[in-house]
PDB file of C-alpha atoms in Angstrom:
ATOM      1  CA  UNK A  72      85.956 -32.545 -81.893  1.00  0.00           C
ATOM      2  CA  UNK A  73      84.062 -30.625 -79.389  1.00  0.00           C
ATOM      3  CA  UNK A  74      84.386 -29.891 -75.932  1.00  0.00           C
ATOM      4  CA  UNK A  75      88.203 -28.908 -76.334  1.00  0.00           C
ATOM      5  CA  UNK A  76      91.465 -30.343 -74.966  1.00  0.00           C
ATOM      6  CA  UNK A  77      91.979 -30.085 -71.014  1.00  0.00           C
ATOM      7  CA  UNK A  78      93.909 -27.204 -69.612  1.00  0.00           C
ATOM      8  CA  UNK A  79      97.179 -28.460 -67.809  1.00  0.00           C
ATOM      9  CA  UNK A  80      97.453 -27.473 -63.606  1.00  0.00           C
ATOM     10  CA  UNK A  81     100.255 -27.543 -61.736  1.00  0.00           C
ATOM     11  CA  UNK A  82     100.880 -31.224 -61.376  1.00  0.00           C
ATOM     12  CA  UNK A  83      99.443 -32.806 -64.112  1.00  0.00           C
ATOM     13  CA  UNK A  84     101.367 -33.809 -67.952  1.00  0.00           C
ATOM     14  CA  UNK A  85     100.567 -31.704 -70.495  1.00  0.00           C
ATOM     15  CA  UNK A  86      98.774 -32.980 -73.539  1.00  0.00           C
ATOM     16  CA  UNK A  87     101.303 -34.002 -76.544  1.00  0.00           C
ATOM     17  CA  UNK A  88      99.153 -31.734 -79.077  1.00  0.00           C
ATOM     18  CA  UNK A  89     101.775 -33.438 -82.047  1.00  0.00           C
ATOM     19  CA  UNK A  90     101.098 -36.869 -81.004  1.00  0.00           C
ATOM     20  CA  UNK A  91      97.069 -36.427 -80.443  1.00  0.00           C
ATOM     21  CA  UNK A  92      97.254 -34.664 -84.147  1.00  0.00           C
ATOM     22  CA  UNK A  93      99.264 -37.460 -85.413  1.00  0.00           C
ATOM     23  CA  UNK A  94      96.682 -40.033 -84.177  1.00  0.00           C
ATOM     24  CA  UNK A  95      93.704 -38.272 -84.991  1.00  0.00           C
ATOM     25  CA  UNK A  96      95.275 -37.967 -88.627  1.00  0.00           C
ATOM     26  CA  UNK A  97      96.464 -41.432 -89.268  1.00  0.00           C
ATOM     27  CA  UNK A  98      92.535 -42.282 -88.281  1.00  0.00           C
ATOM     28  CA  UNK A  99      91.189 -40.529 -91.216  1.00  0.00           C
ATOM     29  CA  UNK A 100      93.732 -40.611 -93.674  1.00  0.00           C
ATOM     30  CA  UNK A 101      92.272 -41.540 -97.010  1.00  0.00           C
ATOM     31  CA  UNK A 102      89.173 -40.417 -95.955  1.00  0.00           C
ATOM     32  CA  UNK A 103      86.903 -37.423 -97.237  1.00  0.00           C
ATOM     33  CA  UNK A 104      86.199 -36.535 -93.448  1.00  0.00           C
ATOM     34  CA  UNK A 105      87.308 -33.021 -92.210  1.00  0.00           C
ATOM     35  CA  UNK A 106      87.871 -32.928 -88.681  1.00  0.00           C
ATOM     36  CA  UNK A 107      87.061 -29.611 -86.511  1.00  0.00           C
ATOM     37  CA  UNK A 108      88.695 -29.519 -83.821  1.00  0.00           C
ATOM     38  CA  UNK A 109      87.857 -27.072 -80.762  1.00  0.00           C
ATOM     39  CA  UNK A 110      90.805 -25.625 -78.322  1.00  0.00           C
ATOM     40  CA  UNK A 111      88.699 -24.776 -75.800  1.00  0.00           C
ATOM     41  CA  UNK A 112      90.631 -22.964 -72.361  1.00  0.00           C
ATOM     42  CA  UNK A 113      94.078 -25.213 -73.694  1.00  0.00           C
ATOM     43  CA  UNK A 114      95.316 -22.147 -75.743  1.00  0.00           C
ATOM     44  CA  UNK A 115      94.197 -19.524 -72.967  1.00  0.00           C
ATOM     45  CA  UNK A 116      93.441 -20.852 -69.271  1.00  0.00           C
ATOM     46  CA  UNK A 117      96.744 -20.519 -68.164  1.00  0.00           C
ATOM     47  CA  UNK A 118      97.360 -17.263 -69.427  1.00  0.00           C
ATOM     48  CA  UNK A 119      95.006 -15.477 -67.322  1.00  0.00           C
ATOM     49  CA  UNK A 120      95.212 -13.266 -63.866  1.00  0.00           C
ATOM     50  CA  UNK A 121      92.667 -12.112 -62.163  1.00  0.00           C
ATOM     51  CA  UNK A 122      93.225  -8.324 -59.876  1.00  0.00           C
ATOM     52  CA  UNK A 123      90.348  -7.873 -57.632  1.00  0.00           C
ATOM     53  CA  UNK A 124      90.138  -5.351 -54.755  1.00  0.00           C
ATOM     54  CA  UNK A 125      90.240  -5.983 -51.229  1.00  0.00           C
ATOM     55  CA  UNK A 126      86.592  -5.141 -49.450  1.00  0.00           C
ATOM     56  CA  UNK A 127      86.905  -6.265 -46.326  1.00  0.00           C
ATOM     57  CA  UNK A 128      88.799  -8.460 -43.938  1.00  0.00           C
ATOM     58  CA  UNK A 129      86.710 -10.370 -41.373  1.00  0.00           C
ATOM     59  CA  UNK A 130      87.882 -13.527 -38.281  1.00  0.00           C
ATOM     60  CA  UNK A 131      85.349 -15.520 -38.095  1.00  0.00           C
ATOM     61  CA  UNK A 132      86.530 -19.657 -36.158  1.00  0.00           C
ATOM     62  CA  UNK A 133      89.896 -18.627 -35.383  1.00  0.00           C
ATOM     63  CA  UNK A 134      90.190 -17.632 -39.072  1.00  0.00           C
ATOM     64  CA  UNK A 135      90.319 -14.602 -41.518  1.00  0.00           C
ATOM     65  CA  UNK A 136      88.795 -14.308 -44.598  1.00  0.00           C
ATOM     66  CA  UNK A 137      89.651 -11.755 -46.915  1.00  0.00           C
ATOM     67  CA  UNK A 138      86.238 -10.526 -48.832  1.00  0.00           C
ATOM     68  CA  UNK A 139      86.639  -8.760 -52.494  1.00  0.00           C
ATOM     69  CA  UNK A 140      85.041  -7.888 -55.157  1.00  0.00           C
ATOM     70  CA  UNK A 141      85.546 -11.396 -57.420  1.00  0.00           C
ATOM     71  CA  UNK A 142      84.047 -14.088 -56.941  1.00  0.00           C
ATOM     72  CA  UNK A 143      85.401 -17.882 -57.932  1.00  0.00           C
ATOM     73  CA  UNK A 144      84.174 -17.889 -61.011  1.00  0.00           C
ATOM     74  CA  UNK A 145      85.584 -14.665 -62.732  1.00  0.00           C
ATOM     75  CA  UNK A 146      88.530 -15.755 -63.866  1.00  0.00           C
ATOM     76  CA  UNK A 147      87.125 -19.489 -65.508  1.00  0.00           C
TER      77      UNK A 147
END
């Protein structure tokens, strides 16, 4: 089963991994099929921090933006 199960944020249910197994083995049951089954970020994405240093700080509309050396993406 590929593209993984979803990673749980802040306000949303976590996925019953017992349930989904249950289901996914009471479809195959008696079957020859082997099912595969991909994680994906589920085991790992919210284990993760990301430390970054502070380049510069900048005020730009009434605003300041701190600038460092990560970007958005690092940590995905």
């Amino acid at each position: 089963i590929g593209g993984g199960l979803a990673v749980t944020y802040d306000v949303e249910r976590s996925v019953d991994v017992r349930h989904f197994g249950e289901v996914i083995s009471a479809l195959v049951a008696g079957s020859r099929l082997k099912i595969i089954l991909e994680p994906g970020r589920f085991l790992v994405g919210n284990a993760g921090i990301l430390l970054t240093r502070v380049l510069y700080r900048k005020r730009s509309g009434g605003k300041e933006f701190i600038i460092t050396d990560a970007g958005m993406t690092d940590l995905l």
